[in-house]
Short mmCIF file of C-alpha atoms (C1' of nucleotides) in Angstrom, two decimals:
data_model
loop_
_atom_site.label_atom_id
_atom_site.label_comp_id
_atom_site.label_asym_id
_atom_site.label_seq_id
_atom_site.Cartn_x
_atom_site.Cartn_y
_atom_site.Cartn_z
CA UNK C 1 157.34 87.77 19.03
CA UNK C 2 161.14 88.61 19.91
CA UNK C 3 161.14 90.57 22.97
CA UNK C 4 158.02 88.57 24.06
CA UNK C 5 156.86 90.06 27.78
CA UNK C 6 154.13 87.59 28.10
CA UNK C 7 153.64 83.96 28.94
CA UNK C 8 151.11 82.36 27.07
CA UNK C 9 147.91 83.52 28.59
CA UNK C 10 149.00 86.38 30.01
CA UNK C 11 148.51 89.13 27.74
CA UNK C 12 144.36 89.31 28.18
CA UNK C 13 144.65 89.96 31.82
CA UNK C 14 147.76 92.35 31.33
CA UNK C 15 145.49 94.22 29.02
CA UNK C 16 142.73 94.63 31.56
CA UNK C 17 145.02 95.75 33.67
CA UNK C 18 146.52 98.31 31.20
CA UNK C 19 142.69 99.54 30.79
CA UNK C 20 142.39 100.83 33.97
CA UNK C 21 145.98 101.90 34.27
CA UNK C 22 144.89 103.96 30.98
CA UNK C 23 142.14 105.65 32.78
CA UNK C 24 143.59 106.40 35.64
CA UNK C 25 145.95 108.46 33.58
CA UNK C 26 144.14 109.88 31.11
CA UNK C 27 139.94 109.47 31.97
CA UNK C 28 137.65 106.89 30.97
CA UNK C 29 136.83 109.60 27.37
CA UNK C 30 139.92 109.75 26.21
CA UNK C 31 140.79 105.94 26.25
CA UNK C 32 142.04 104.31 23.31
CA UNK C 33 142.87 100.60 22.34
CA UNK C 34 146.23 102.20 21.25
CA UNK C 35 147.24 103.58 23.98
CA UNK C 36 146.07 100.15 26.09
CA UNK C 37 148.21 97.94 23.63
CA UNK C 38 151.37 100.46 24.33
CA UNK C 39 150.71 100.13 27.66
CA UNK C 40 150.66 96.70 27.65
CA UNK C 41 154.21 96.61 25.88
CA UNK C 42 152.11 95.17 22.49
CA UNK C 43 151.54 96.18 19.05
CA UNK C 44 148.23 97.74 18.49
CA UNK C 45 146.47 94.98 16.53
CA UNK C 46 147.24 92.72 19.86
CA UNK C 47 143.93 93.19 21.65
CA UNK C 48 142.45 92.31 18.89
CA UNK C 49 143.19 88.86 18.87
CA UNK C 50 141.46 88.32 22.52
CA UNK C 51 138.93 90.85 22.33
CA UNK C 52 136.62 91.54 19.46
CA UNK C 53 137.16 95.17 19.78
CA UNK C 54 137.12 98.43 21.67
CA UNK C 55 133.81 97.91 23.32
CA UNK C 56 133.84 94.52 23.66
CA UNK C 57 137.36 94.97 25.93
CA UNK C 58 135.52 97.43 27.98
CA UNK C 59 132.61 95.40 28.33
CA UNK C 60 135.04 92.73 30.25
CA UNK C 61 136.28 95.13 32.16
CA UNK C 62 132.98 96.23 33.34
CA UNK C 63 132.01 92.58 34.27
CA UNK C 64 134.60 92.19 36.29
CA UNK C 65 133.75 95.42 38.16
CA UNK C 66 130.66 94.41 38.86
CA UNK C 67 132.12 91.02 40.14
CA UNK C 68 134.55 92.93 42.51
CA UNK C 69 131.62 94.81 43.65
CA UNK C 70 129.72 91.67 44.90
CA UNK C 71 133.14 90.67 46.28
CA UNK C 72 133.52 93.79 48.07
CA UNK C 73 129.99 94.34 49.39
CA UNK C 74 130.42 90.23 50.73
CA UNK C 75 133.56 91.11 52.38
CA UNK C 76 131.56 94.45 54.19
CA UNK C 77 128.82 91.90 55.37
CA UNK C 78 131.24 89.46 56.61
CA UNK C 79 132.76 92.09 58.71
CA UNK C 80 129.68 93.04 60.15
CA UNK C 81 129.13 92.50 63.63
CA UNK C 82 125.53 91.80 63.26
CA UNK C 83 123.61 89.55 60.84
CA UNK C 84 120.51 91.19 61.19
CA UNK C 85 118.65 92.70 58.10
CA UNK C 86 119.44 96.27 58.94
CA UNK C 87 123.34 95.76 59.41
CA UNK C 88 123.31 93.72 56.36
CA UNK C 89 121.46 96.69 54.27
CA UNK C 90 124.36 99.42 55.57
CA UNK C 91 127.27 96.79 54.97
CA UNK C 92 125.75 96.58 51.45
CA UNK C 93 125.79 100.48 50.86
CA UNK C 94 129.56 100.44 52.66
CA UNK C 95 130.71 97.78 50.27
CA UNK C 96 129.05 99.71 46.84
CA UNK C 97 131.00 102.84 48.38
CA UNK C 98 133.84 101.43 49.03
CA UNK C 99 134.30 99.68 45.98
CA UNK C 100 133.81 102.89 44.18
CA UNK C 101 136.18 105.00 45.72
CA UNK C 102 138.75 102.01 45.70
CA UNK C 103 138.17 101.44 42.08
CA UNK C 104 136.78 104.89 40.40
CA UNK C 105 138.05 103.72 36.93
CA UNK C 106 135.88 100.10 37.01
CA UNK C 107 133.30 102.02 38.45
CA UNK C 108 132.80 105.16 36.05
CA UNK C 109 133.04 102.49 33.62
CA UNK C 110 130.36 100.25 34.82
CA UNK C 111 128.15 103.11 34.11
CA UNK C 112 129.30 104.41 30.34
CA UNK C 113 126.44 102.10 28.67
CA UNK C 114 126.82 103.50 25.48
CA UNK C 115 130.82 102.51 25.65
CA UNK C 116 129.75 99.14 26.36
CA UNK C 117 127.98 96.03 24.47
CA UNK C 118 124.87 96.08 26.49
CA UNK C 119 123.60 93.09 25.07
CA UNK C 120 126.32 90.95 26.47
CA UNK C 121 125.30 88.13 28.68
CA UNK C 122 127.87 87.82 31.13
CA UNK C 123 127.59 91.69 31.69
CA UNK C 124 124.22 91.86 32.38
CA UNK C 125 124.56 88.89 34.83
CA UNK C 126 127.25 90.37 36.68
CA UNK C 127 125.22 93.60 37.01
CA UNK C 128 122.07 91.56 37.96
CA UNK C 129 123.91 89.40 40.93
CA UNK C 130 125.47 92.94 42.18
CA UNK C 131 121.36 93.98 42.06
CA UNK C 132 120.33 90.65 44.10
CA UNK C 133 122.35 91.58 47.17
CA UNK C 134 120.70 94.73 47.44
CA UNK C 135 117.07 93.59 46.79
CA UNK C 136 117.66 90.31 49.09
CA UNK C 137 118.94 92.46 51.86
CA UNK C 138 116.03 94.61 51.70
CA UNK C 139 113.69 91.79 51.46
CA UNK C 140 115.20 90.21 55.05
CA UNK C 141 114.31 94.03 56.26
CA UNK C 142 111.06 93.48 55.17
CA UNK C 143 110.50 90.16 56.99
CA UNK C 144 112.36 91.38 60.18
CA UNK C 145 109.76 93.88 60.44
CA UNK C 146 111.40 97.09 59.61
CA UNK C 147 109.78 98.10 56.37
CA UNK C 148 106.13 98.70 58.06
CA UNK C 149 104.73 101.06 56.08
CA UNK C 150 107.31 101.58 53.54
CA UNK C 151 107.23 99.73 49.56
CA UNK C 152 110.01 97.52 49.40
CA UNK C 153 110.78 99.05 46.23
CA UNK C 154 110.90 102.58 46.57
CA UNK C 155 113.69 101.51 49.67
CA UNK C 156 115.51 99.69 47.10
CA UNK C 157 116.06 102.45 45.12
CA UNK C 158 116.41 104.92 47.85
CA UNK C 159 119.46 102.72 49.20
CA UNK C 160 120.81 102.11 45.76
CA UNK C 161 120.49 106.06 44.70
CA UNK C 162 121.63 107.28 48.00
CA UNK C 163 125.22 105.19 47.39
CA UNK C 164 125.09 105.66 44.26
CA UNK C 165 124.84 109.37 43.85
CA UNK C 166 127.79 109.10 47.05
CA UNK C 167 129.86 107.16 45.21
CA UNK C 168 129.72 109.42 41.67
CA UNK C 169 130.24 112.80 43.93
CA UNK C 170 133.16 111.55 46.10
CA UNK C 171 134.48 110.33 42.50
CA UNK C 172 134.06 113.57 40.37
CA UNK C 173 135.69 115.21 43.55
CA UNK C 174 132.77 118.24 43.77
CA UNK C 175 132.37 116.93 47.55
CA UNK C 176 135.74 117.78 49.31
CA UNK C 177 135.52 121.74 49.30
CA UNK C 178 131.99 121.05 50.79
CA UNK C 179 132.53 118.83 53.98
CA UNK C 180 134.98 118.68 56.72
CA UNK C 181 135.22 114.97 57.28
CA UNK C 182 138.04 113.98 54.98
CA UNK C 183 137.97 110.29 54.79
CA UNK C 184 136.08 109.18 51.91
CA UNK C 185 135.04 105.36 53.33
CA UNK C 186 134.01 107.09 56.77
CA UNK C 187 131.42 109.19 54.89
CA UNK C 188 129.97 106.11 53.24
CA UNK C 189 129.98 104.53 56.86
CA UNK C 190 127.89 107.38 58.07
CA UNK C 191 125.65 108.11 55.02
CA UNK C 192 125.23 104.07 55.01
CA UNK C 193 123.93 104.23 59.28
CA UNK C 194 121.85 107.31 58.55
CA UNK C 195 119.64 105.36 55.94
CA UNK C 196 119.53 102.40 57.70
CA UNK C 197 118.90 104.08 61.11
CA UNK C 198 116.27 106.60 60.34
CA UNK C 199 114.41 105.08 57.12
CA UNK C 200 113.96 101.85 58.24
CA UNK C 201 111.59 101.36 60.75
CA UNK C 202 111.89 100.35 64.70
CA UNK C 203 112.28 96.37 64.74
CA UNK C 204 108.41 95.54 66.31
CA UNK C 205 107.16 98.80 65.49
CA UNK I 1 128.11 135.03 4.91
CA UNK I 2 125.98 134.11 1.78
CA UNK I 3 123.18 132.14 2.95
CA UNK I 4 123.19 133.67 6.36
CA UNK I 5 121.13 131.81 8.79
CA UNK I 6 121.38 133.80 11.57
CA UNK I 7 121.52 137.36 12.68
CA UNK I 8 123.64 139.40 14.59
CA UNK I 9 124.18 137.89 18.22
CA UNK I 10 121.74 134.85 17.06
CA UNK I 11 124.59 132.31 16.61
CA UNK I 12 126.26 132.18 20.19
CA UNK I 13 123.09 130.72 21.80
CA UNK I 14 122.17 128.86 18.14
CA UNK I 15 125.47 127.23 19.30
CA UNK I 16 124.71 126.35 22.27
CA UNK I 17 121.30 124.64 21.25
CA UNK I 18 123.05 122.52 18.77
CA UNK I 19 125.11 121.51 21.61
CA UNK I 20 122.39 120.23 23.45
CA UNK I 21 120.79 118.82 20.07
CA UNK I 22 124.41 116.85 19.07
CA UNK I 23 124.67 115.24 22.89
CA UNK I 24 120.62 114.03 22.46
CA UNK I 25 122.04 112.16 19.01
CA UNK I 26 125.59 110.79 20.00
CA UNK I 27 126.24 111.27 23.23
CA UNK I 28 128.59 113.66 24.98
CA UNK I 29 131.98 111.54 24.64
CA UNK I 30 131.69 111.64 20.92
CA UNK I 31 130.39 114.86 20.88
CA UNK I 32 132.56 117.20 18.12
CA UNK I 33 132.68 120.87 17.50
CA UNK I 34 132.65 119.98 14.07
CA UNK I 35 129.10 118.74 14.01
CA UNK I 36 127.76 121.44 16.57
CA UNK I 37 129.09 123.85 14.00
CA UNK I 38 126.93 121.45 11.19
CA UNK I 39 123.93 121.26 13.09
CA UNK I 40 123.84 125.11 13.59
CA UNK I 41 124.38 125.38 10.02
CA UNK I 42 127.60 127.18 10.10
CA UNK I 43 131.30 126.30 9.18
CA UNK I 44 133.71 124.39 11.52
CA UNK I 45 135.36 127.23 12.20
CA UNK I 46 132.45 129.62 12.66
CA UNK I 47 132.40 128.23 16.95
CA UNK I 48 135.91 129.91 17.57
CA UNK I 49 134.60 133.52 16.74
CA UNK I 50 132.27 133.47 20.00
CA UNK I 51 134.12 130.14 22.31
CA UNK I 52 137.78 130.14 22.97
CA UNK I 53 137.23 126.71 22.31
CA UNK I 54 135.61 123.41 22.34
CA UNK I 55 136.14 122.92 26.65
CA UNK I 56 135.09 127.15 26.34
CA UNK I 57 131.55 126.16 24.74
CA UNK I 58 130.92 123.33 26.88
CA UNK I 59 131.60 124.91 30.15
CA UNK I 60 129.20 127.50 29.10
CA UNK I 61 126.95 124.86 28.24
CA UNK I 62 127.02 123.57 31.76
CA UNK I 63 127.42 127.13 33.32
CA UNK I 64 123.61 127.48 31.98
CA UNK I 65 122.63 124.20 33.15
CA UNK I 66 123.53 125.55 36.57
CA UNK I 67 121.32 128.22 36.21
CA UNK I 68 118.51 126.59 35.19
CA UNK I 69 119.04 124.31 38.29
CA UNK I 70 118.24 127.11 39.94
CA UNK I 71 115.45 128.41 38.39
CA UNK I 72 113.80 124.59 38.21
CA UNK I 73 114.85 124.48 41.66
CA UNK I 74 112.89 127.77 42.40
CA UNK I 75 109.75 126.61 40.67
CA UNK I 76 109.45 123.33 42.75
CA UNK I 77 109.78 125.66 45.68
CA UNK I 78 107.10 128.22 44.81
CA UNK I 79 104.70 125.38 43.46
CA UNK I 80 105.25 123.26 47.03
CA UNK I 81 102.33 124.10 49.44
CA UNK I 82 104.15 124.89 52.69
CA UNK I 83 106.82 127.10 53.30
CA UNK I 84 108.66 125.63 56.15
CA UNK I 85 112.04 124.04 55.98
CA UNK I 86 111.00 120.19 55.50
CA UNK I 87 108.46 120.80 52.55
CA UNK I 88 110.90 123.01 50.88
CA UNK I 89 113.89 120.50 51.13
CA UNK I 90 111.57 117.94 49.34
CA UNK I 91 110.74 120.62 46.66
CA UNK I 92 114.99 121.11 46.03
CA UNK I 93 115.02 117.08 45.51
CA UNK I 94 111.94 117.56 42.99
CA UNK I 95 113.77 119.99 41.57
CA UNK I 96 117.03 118.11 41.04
CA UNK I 97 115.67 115.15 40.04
CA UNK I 98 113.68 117.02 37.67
CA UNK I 99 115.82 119.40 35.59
CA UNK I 100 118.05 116.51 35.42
CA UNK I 101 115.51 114.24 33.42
CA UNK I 102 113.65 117.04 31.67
CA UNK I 103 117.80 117.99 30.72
CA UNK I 104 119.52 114.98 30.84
CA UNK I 105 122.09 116.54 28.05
CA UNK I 106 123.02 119.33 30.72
CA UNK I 107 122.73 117.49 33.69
CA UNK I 108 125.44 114.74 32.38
CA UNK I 109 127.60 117.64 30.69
CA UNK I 110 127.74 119.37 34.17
CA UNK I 111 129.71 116.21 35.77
CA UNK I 112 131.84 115.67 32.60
CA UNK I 113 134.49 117.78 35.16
CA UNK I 114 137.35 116.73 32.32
CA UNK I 115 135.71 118.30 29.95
CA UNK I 116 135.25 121.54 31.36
CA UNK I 117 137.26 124.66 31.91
CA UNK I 118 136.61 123.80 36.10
CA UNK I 119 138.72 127.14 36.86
CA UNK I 120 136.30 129.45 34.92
CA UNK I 121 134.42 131.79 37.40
CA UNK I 122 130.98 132.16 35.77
CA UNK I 123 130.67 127.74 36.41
CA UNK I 124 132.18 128.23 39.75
CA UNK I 125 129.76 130.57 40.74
CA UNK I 126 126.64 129.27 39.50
CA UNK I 127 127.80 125.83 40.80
CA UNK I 128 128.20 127.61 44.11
CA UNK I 129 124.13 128.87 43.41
CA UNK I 130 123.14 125.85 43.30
CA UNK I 131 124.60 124.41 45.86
CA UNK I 132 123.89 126.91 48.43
CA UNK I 133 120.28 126.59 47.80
CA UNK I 134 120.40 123.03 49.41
CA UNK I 135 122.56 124.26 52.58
CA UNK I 136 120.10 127.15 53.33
CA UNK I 137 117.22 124.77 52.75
CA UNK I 138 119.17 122.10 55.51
CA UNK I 139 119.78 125.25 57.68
CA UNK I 140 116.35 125.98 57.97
CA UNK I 141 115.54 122.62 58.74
CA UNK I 142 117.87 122.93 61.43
CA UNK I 143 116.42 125.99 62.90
CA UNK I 144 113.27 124.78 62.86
CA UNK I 145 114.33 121.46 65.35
CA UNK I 146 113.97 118.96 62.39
CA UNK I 147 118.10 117.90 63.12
CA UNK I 148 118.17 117.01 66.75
CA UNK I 149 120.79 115.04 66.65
CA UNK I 150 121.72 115.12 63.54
CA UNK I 151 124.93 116.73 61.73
CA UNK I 152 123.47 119.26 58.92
CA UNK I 153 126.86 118.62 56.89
CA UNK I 154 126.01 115.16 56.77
CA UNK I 155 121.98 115.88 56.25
CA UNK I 156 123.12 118.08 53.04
CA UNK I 157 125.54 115.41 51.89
CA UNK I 158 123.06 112.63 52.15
CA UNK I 159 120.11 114.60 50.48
CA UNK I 160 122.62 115.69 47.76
CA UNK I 161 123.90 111.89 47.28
CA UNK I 162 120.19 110.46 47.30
CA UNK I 163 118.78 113.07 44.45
CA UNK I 164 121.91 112.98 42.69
CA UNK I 165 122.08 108.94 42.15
CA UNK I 166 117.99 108.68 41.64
CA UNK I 167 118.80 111.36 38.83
CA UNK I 168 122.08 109.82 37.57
CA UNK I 169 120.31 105.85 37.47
CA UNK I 170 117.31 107.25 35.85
CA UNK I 171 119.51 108.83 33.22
CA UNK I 172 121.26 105.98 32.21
CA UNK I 173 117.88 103.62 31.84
CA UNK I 174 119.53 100.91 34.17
CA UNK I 175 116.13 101.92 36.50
CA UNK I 176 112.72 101.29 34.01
CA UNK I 177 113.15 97.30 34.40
CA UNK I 178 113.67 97.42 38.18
CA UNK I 179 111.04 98.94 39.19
CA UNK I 180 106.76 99.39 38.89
CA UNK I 181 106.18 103.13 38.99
CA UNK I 182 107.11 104.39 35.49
CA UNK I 183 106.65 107.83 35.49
CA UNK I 184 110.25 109.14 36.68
CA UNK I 185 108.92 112.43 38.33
CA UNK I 186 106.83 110.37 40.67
CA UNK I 187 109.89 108.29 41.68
CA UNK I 188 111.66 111.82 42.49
CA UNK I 189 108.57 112.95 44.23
CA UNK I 190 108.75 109.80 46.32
CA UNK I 191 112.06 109.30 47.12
CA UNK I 192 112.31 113.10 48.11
CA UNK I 193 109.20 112.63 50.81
CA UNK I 194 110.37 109.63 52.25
CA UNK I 195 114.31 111.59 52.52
CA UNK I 196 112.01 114.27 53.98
CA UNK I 197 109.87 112.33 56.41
CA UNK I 198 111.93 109.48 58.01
CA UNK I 199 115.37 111.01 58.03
CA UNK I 200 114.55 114.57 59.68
CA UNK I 201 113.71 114.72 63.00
CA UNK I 202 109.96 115.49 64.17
CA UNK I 203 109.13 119.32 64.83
CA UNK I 204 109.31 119.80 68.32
CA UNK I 205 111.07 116.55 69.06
"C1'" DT U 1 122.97 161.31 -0.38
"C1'" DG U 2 127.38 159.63 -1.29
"C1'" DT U 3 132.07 158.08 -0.36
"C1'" DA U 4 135.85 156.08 2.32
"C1'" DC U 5 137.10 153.44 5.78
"C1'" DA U 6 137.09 150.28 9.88
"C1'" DT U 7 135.11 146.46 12.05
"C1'" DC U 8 134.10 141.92 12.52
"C1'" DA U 9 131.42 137.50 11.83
"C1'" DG U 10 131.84 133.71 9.25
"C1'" DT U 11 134.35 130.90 5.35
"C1'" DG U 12 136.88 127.11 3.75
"C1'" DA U 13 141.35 125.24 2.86
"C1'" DA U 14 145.05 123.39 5.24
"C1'" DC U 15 147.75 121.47 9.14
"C1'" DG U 16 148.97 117.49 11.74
"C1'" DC U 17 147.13 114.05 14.76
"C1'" DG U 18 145.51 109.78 16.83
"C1'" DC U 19 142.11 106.75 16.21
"C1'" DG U 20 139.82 101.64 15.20
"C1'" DT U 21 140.13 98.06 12.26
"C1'" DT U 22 142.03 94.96 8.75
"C1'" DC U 23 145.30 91.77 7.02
"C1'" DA U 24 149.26 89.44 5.00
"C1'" DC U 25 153.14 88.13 7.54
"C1'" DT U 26 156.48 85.97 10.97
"C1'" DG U 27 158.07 82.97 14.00
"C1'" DA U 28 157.53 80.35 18.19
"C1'" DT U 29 155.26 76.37 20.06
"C1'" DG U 30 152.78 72.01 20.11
"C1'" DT U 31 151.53 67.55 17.78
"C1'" DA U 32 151.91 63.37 14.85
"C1'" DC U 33 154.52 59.97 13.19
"C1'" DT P 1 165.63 61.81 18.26
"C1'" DG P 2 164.27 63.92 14.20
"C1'" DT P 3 161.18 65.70 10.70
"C1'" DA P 4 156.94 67.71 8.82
"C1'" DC P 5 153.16 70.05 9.63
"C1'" DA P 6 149.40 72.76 11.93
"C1'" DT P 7 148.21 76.19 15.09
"C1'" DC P 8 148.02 80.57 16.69
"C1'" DA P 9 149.63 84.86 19.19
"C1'" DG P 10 151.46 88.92 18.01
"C1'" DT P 11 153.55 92.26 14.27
"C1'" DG P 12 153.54 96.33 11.68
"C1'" DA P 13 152.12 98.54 7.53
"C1'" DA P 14 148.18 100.35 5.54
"C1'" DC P 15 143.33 102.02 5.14
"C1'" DG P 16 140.22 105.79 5.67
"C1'" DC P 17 138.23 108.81 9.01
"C1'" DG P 18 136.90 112.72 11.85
"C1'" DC P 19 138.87 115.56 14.86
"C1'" DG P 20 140.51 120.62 16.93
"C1'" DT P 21 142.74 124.48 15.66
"C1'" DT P 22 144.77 128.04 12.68
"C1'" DC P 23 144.57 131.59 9.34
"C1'" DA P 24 144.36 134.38 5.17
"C1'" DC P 25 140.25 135.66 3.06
"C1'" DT P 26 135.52 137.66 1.90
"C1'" DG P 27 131.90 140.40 2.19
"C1'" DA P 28 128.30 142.50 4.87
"C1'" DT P 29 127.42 146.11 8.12
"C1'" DG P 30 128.21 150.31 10.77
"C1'" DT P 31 130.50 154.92 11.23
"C1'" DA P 32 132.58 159.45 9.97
"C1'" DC P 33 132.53 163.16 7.25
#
DNA sequence: TGTACATCAGTGAACGCGCGTTCACTGATGTAC
DNA sequence: TGTACATCAGTGAACGCGCGTTCACTGATGTAC
């Protein structure tokens, strides 16, 4: 521990951060532990000593994803102008878009199950309070009215799939070539209004 | 060439269904050359005679996935009982939705962009196939009056996004627990009719 | 029908590489007295 | 204030592994005459 670069403490957040750093420069496939620990200014065996191993690294940076993601989808409702159900539902698909985009490397990770200990608890909670917002939102919809006629659930999914799918497309970069607006977070604003505007129904319909 | 197991010009496309067979058992980040070469029953080196290399075998891997895209595509819109525009933009969701879970190998192999030569022609161009068969479909929509008001860029994009997560979330399993209806083909057939009925515009509007 | 030759698909040994994980160790820091 | 000890984060050598790619080769098949 001679040319120590870390406080005590510091190293399992500085190797977090050297996981995504390590993505963003060479994909979520080719990541190694090695190449985290260099980038981290440690020895290899280092992570070892805070995480169990390679998956169970990943798994915590996952979790946190998914807790940025609630952060990110509360910050889009709070900037909201209305309250209503509706609003709510398209400030929740802004917020899952926008947290993509800003953070593809969390986000492609969030998704590489077999890369990740499924099993773990505080991943699967994370995931499940990200879920919640969505279903909740829908559920005021449904009590304000504008889900006559429509199964709560299949509008769950449609919301989720519809950002979803955005999110992995603006990501992989296949959408660019194929659309003139540029600006990645004013796609998910318009996607977001199109659901909300023409799948939900009139309010008192 | 002892115990030859194939004949002339059988080993290319043996290849390529070991491929296919080595994804279903590991996964497509850990899949090797090595063991598509095993599971086809020839040597290691055997794949280099007929791919430039291991990105050369994938991307025709996914060049074919492309194609059947298309054809699965083309079924769903010769099987759908009307012809005009709206009916056969559901069928191109079915379609999607479908090849991707009756191929989930392909259809995750075909977004793996790192992996694949993305400047070879032959996947450019049947990408390109693909695609167009959604703008076309949107196009007629449009000339048919089911877009008042609405930009067919941003129609296409949506529809593309919506089929594209269902598919994706369905593929990785984190779906089955969310949701009643089981059978994933029903969800596609769903989520495609309500796309089809609530976001386009009524004929004659 | 037989011989000589060219072609070419597939073999298998060899290469060098980076990987994840383990583990005896070092040495700094904190605690007890 | 000083000493002895325990703790523990991080080191770095070592392990065994599977990988992609190369390449001299073998031997089967097709072609020319």
């Amino acid at each position: 521990m001679l040319g120590m670069r870390w406080q005590q403490g510091e190293l399992p957040p500085a190797l977090l951060a050297a996981v995504e750093e390590a993505i963003r420069a060479r994909g979520v496939s080719s990541l190694s532990l090695r190449d985290v620990a260099r980038r981290a200014g440690v020895s290899h065996g280092a992570p070892a000593h805070h995480f169990r191993n390679k998956s169970g690294l990943l798994t915590v940076f996952a979790t946190q994803g998914y807790e940025q993601l609630v952060d990110m989808i509360g910050l889009e409702i709070e900037r909201s102008t209305s309250a209503d159900g509706a609003a709510t539902l398209a400030a929740v698909g802004r917020g899952y878009v926008r947290f993509a985009i800003e953070n593809p490397e969390r986000f492609e990770t969030m998704f590489r199950l077999d890369a990740l200990d499924v099993g773990d608890a505080a991943f699967n909670a994370a995931s499940e309070r990200a879920y919640s917002m969505l279903v909740v939102t829908v559920e005021a919809c449904r009590h304000e009215g504008r889900l006559e006629g429509l199964d709560a659930q299949l509008v769950s999914l449609a919301a989720w799939s519809l950002v979803h799918g955005l999110a992995t497309l603006l990501i992989s970069g296949r959408i660019a070539d194929r659309i003139d607006e540029k600006d990645p977070y004013q796609l998910a604003v318009q996607v977001s209004q199109l659901f909300v505007e023409r799948v939900l129904t009139r309010p008192g319909e």
